[in-house]
C-alpha positions as CSV (number, residue, x, y, z in Angstrom):
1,X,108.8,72.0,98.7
2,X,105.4,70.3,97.9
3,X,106.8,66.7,98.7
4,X,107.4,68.5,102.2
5,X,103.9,70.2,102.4
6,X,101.8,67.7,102.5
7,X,99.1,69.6,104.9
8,X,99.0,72.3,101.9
9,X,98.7,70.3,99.0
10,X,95.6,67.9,100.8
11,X,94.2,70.8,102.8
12,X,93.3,72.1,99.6
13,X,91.9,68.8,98.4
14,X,90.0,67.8,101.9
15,X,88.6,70.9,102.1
16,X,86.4,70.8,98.5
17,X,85.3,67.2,99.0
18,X,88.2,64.6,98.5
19,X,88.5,61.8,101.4
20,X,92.1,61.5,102.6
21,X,92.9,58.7,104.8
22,X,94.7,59.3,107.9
23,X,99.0,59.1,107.3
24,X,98.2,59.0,103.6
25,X,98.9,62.5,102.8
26,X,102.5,62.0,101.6
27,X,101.4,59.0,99.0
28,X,98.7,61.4,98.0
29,X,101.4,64.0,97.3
30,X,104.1,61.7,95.9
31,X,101.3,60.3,93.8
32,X,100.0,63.6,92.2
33,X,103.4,64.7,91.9
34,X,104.4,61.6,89.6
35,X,101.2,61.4,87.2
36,X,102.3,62.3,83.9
37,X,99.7,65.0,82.3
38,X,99.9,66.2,78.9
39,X,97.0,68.7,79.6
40,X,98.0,71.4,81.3
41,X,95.5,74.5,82.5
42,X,96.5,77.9,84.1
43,X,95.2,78.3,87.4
44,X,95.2,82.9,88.0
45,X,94.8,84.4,91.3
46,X,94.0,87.6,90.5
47,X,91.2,89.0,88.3
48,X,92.2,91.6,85.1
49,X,94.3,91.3,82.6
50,X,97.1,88.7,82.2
51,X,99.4,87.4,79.1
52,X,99.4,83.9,78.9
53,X,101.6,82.1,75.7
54,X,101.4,85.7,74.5
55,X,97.8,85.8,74.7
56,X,96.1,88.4,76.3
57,X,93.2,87.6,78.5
58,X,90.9,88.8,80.9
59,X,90.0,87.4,84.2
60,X,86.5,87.2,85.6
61,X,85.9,85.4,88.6
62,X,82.8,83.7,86.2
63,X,85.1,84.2,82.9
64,X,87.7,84.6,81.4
65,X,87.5,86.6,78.3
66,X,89.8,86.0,75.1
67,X,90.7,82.3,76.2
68,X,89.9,80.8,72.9
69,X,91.4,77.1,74.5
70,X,89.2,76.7,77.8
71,X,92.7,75.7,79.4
72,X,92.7,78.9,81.9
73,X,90.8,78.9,85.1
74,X,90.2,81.6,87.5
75,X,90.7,80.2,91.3
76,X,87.7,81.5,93.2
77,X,84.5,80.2,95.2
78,X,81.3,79.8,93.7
79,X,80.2,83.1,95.9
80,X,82.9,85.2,94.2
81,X,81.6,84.3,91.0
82,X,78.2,84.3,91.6
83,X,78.9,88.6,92.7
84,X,79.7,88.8,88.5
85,X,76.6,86.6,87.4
86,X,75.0,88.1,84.5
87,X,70.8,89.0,84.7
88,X,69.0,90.7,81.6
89,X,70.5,92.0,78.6
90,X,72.9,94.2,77.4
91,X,69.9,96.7,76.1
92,X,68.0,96.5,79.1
93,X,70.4,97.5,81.0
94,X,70.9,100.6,78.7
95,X,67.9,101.3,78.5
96,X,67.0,100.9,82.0
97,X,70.2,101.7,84.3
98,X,72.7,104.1,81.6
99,X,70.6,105.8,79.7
100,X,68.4,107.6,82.5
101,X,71.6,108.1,84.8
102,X,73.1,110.2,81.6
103,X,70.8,112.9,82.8
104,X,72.7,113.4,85.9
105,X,76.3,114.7,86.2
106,X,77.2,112.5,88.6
107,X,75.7,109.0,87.9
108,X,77.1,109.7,84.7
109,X,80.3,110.2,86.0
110,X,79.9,107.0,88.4
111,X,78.6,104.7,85.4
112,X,82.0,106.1,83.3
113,X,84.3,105.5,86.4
114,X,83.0,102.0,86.5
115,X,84.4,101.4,82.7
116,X,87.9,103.4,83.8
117,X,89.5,99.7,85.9
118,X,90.6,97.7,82.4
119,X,91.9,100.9,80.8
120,X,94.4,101.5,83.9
121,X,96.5,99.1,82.6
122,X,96.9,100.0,78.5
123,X,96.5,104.0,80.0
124,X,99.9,103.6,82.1
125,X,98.3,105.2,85.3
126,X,98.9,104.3,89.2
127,X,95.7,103.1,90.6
128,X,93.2,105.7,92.5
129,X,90.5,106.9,92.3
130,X,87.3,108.8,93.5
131,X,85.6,109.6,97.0
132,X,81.9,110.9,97.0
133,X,81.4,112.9,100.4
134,X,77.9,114.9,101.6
135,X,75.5,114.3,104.2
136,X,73.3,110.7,104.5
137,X,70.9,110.4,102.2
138,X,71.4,112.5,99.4
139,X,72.3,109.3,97.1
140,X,76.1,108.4,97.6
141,X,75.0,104.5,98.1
142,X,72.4,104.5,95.0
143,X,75.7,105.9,92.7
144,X,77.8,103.1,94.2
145,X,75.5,100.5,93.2
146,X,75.4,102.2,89.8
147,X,78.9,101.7,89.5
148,X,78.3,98.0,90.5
149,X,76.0,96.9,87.9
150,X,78.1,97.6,85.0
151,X,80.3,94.4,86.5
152,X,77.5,92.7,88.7
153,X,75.4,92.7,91.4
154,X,75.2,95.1,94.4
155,X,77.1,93.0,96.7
156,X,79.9,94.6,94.8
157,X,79.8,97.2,96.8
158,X,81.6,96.5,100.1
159,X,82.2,98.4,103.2
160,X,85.1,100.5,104.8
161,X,84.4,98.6,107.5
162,X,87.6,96.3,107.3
163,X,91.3,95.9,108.2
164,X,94.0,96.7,106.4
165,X,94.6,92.6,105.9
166,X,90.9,92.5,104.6
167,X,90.9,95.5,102.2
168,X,94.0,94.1,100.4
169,X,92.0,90.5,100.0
170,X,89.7,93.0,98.3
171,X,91.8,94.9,96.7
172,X,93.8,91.7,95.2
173,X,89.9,90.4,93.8
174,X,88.6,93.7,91.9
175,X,92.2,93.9,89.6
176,X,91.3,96.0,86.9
177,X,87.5,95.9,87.8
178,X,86.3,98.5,90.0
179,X,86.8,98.2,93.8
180,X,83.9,99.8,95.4
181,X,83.9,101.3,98.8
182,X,80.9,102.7,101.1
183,X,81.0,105.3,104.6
184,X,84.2,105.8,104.7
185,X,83.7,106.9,108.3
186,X,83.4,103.4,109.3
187,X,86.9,103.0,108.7
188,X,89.4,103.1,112.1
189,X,91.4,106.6,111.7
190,X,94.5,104.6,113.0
191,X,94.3,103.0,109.5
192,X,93.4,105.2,106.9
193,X,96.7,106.6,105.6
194,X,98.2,102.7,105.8
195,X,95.2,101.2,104.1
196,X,95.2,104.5,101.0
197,X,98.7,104.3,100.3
198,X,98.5,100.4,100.6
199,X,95.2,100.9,97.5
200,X,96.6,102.9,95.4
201,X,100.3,101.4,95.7
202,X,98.8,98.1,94.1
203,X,100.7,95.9,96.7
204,X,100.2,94.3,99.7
205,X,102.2,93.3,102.7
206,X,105.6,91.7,102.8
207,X,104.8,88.2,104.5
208,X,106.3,85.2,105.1
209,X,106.1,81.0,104.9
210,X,106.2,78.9,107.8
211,X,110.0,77.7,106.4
212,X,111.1,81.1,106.6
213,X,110.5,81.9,102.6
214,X,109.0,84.8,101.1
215,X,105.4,84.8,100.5
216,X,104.2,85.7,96.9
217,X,103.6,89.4,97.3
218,X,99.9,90.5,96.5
219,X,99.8,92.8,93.8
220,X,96.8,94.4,91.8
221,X,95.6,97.6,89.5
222,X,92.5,99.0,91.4
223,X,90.3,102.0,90.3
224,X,88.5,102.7,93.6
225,X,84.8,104.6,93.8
226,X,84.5,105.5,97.4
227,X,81.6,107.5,99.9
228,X,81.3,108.7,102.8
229,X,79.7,111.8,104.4
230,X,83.2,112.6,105.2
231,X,86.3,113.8,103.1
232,X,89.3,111.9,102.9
233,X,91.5,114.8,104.7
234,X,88.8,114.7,107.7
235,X,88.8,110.7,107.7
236,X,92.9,110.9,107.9
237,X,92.9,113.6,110.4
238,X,90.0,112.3,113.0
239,X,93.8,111.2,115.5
240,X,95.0,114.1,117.0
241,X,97.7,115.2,115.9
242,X,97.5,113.1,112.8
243,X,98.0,114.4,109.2
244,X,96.2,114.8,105.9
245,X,99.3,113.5,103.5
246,X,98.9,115.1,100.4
247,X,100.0,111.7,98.6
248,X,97.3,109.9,100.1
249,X,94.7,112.6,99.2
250,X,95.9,113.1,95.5
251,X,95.0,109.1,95.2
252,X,91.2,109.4,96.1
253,X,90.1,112.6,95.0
254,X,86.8,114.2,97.2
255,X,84.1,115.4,95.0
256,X,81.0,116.3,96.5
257,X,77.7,113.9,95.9
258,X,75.5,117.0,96.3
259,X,75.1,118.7,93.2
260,X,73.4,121.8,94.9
261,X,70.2,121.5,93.0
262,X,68.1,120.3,95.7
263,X,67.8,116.9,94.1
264,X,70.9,115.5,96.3
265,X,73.0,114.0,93.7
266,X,70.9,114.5,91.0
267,X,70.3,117.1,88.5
268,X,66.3,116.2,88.7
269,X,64.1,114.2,90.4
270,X,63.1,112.7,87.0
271,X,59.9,112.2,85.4
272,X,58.0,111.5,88.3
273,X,59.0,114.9,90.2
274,X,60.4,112.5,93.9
275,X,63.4,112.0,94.1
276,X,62.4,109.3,96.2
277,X,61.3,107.6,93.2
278,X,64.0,108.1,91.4
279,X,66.2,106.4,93.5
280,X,64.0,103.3,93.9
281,X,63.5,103.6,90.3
282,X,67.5,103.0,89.9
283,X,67.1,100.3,92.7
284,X,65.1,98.3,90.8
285,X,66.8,98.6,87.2
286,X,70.4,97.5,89.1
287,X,68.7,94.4,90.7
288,X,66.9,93.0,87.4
289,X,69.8,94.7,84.8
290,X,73.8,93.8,85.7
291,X,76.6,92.1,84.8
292,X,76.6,92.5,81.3
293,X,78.5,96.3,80.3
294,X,81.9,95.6,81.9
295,X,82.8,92.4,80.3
296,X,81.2,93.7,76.7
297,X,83.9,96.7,77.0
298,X,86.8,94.2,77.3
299,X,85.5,92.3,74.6
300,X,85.6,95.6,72.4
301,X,88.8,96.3,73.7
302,X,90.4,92.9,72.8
303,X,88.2,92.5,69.2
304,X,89.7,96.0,68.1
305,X,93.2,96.0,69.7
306,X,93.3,99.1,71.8
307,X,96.6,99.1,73.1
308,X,96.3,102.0,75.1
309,X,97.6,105.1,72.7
310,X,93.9,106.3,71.8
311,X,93.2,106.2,75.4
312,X,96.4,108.5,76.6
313,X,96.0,110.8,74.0
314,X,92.3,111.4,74.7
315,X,93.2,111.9,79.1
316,X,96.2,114.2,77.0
317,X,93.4,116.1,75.3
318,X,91.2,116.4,78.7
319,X,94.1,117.5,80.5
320,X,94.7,120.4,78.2
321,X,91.5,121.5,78.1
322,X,90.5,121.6,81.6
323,X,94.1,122.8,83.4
324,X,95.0,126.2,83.2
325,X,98.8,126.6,81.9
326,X,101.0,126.8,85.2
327,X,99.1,125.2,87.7
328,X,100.4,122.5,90.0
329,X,102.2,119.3,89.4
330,X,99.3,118.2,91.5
331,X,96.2,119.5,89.7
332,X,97.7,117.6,86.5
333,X,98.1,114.7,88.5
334,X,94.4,115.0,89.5
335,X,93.1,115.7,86.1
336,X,94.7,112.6,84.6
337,X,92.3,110.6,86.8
338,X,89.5,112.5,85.7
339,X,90.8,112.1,82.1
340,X,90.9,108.5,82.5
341,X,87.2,108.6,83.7
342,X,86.1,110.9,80.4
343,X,88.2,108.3,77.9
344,X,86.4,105.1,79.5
345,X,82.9,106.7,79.6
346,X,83.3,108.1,75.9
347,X,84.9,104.6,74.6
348,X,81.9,102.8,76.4
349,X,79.6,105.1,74.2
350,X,81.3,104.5,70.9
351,X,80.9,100.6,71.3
352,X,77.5,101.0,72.1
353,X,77.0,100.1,75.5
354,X,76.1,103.3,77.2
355,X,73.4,105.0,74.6
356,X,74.6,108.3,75.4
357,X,75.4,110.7,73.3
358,X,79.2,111.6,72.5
359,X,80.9,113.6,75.0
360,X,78.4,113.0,77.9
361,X,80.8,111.2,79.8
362,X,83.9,113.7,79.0
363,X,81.2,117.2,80.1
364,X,80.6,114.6,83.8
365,X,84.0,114.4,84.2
366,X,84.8,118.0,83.9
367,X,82.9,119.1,85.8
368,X,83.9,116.4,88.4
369,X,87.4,118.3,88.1
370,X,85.9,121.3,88.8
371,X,84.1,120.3,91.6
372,X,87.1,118.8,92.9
373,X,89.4,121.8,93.0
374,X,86.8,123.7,94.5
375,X,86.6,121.4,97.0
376,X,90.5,121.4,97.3
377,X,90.8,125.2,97.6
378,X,93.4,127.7,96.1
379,X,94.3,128.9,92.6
380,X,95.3,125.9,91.7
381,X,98.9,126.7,91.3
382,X,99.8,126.2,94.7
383,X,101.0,122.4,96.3
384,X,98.6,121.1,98.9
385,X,101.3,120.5,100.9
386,X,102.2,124.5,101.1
387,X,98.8,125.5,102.1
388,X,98.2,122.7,104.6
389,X,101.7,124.3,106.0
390,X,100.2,127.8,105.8
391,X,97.3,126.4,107.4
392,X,99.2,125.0,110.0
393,X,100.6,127.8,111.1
394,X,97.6,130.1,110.6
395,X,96.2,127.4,112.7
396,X,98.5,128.2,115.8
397,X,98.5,132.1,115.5
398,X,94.7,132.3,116.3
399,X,94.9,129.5,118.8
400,X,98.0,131.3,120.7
401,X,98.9,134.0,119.2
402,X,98.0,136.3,122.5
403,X,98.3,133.2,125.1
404,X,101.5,132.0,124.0
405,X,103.2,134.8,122.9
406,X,104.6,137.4,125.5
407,X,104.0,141.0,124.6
408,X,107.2,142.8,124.6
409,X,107.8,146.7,124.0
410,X,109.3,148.5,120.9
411,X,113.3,147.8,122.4
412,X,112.3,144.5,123.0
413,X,111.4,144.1,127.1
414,X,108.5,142.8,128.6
415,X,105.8,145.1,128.6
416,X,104.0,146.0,131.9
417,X,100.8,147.7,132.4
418,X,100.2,150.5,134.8
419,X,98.9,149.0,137.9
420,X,97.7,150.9,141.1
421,X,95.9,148.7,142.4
422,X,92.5,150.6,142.4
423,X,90.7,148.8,139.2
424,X,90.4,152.6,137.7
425,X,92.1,154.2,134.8
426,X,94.7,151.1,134.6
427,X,94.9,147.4,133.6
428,X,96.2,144.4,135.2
429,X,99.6,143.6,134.3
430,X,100.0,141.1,131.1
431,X,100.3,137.1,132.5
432,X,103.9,135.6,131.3
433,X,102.9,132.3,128.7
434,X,102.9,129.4,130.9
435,X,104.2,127.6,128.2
436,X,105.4,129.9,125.4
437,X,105.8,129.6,121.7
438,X,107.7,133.2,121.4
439,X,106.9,137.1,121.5
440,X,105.2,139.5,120.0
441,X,105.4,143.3,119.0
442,X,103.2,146.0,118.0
443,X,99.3,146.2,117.3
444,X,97.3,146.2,114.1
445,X,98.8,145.4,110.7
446,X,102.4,146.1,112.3
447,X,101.8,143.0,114.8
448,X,104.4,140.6,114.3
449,X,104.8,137.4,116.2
450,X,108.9,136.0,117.2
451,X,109.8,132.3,117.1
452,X,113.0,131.3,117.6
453,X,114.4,127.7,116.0
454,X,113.7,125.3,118.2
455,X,109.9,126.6,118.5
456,X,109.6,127.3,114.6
457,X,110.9,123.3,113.6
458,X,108.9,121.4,116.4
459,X,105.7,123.3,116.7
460,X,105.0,125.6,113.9
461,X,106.5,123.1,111.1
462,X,105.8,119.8,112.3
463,X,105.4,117.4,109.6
464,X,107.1,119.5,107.0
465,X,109.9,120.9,105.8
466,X,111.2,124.2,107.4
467,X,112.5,125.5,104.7
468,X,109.3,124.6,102.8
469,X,107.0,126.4,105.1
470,X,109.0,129.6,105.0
471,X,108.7,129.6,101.5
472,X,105.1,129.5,101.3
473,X,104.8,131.8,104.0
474,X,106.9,134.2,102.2
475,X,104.8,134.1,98.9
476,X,102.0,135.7,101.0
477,X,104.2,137.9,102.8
478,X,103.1,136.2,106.0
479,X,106.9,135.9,106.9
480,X,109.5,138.7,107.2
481,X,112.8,138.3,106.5
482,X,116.5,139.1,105.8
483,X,118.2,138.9,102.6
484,X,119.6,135.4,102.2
485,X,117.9,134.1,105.2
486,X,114.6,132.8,106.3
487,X,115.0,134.9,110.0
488,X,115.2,138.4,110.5
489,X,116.6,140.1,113.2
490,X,114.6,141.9,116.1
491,X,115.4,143.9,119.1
492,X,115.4,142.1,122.1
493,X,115.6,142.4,125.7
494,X,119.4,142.5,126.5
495,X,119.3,145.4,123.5
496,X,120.9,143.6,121.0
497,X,119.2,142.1,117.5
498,X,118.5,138.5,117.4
499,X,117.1,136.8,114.8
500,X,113.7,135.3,115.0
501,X,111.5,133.4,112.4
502,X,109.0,136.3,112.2
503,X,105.1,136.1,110.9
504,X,103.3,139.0,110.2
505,X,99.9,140.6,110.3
506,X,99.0,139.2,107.1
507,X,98.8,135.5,108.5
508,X,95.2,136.6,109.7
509,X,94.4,138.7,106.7
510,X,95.7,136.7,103.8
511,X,92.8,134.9,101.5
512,X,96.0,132.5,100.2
513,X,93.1,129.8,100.2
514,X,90.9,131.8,98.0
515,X,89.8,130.0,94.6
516,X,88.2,132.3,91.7
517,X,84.5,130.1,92.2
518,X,84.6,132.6,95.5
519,X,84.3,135.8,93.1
520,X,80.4,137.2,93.4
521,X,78.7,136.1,89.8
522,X,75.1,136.4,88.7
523,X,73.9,133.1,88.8
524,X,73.1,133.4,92.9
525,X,75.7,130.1,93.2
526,X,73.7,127.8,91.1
527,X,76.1,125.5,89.2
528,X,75.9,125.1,85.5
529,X,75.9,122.0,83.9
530,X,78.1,122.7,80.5
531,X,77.7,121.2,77.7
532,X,79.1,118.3,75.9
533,X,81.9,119.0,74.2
534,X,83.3,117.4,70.7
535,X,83.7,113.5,70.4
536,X,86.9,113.1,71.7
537,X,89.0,111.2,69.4
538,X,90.7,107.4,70.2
């Protein structure tokens, strides 16, 4: 194929300095293809962790940590590897950038997240990650450049602000790093279920050669750290008519950047009493101190041999002690990300390279978690995907529920008001629904509202299963029905029963989105921070 692509072999060449005379491209190629090397040196594409002659190695775009030889070569511009220079030392930057943020929940948890791309790989675990949400200013960009000087400099941080094409160029150059994301919002609503699926599923497009042949298919490990002042649900649901998939949501997990402290995202406005100057104080520590934490935790991880065991077992151990016994497939799912998070935080302070004190990182993440099923909503037992179908239909019931639906009598006929005409002691006659969703029958807790197939799968349960919102419905006893079926049958105008998908009263009522944080306590709403819990074990 090369000896046929000569534009891509001396494009290549041409382009970083080489003179190429005109119609000599093919003796170039034949040439290069006929030299006989006995030195041979790996050329990698993507950054992170790669076996090469049964060596393990770590790509940097300025490095490449473990190769003993010298004979493996990352392919990148000087730019790229200029974003992962090193400045200052490995104590200045914990003395000036970790150890202060270990008095904050949050840039403790952003500092631990940072550590949490090279264990994806030994750790077994999809890619995903976190998204910071709140109003401006209240510190989501100072926590992403946190995040950024563990690997480099604050050009790490890139922007929403990009196409699906240009996210996976991204995605395919922070492998196993840390890909780092800022205002979501900036992102175009048309793309944000295609470009968080396309993240977290680690590959990119399907693309082809100009000869018809398969491109090689993009693929990469990526531990995202994301803000915005929106959620994700409210970024993937800006569209109308669009849909907050749960999948999408359970791979960037929403946790809010304000602590509720009155510090923003901090627990204090630290020992000068502005947070102003706290954040400029951060500033300046991430400009002078970065770099130099990331690539010493790979070279722990490779001097001591973690293969991955001691990491599982301690997200095993955060899992258990954080998720109640029978919640949701979904809040394990959740907690294993925030597990991972703990593990890399606390393996970062048993090399040394944090300066925090053991469990500081695990006590972040926790309460992370928590923050994040709050945030989430429920008991925690319950799939997203049921109460975004409760929701739904919730949704439609006090939208249309007197519009839409025409009022019919106990036996089942239209019911018409007393009208003389006068404007005294009677009421206008009820308005048929111009474009009706069913009926509905008798006032207060007995109202009931009566949708018949057609309705019930293209309106009420659009976007999920029919079955599957019937269910959940019938947990809360929103839904009344037969024995053995999902309808129930009604009397109707021609005086005989016909069955209806039926929602009751309770649809109004029901607190099915309740979570026990909304129980009244005594601390007038002030979170706790807890504290630290044992040293995990690895």
């Amino acid at each position: 194929m090369l000896l046929n692509d000569h534009d891509a072999v001396c494009g290549d060449l041409a382009h970083n300095g080489l003179k190429i005379g005109k119609g000599q491209q093919a003796a170039l190629t034949k040439y290069i293809l006929n030299v006989d090397m006995t030195l041979r040196l790996t050329l990698l594409y993507r950054t992170g962790w790669h076996t090469i002659d049964g060596t393990r190695v770590f790509a940097l775009p300025n490095e490449i940590i473990g190769d003993l030889g010298g004979r493996i070569i990352y392919e990148g511009d000087e730019q790229r590897r200029n974003e992962y220079a090193a400045k200052g030392t490995l104590g200045e930057w914990r003395q000036t950038v970790s150890a202060p943020a270990g008095a904050h929940v949050l840039a403790t948890l952003a500092i631990s997240a940072a550590f949490a791309g090279p264990l994806l790989q030994p750790a077994a675990l999809e890619s995903g990650g976190i998204h910071f949400f709140g109003n401006s200013s209240v510190g989501k960009t100072t926590l992403l450049k946190l995040i950024a000087s563990v690997w480099g400099e604050s050009v790490l941080v890139h922007s929403w602000r990009a196409t699906a094409n240009g996210l996976e160029g991204v995605a395919d150059r922070t492998s196993d790093i840390v890909l780092i994301l800022d205002e979501l919002g900036q992102l175009d609503a048309r793309d944000a279920a295609t470009s968080l699926y396309m993240l977290a599923g680690g590959a990119g497009k399907i693309r082809m050669n100009r000869d018809a042949t398969l491109k090689d298919i993009r693929s990469w490990r990526a531990f995202i750290m994301s803000s915005g002042e929106m959620t994700v649900e409210t970024k993937m649901t800006q569209m109308r008519g669009a849909k907050a998939y749960t999948g999408a949501t359970l791979r960037l997990l929403n946790v809010s950047a304000d602590r509720g402290l009155n510090f923003g995202a901090f627990d204090n406005a630290g020992s000068t009493g502005e947070v102003r100057e706290l954040v400029k104080a951060f500033a300046e520590s991430v400009a002078e101190c970065h770099g130099v934490a990331g690539p010493e935790l790979v070279k722990q991880l490779l001097a001591r041999g973690e293969a991955g065991e001691g990491v599982r077992n301690a997200i095993d151990d955060f899992v258990r002690q954080n998720v109640e016994v029978g919640s949701a497939g979904q809040i394990e799912r959740a907690a294993k990300r925030f597990g991972l998070i703990a593990a890399a935080g606390e393996l970062a302070t048993e090399f040394g390279i944090t300066g925090w004190e053991a469990g500081v990182a695990a006590a972040a993440a926790a309460t992370a978690f928590k923050r994040w099923t709050e945030v989430r909503s429920g008991d925690g037992k319950e799939p997203a995907e049921d109460r975004a179908a409760i929701r739904q239909v919730t949704e439609l019931i006090v939208r249309y529920g007197e519009s839409r639906f025409d009022e019919l009598d106990e036996r089942g006929f239209n019911v018409e008001a007393a009208w003389n005409g006068d404007g005294e002691g009677s009421s206008p006659p009820p308005r048929p629904a111009v474009i009706r969703l069913g009926w509905r029958k008798y006032e207060g807790e007995k109202r009931i509202w009566m949708i018949e197939d057609a309705v019930w799968e293209s309106e009420f349960c659009r976007g999920f299963d029919p079955v599957q919102v019937s269910r959940a419905l019938e947990r809360h006893e929103m839904l009344k029905r037969a024995k053995g079926r999902f309808t129930y049958a009604e009397r109707f105008q021609d005086k005989r029963d016909k069955r209806f998908h039926v929602i009751t009263a309770k649809v109004l009522t029901s607190d099915y989105d309740r979570t026990p944080e909304d129980e009244p306590d005594d601390n007038d709403g002030v979170p706790e921070r807890p504290k630290p819990p044992g040293r995990p074990s690895y």
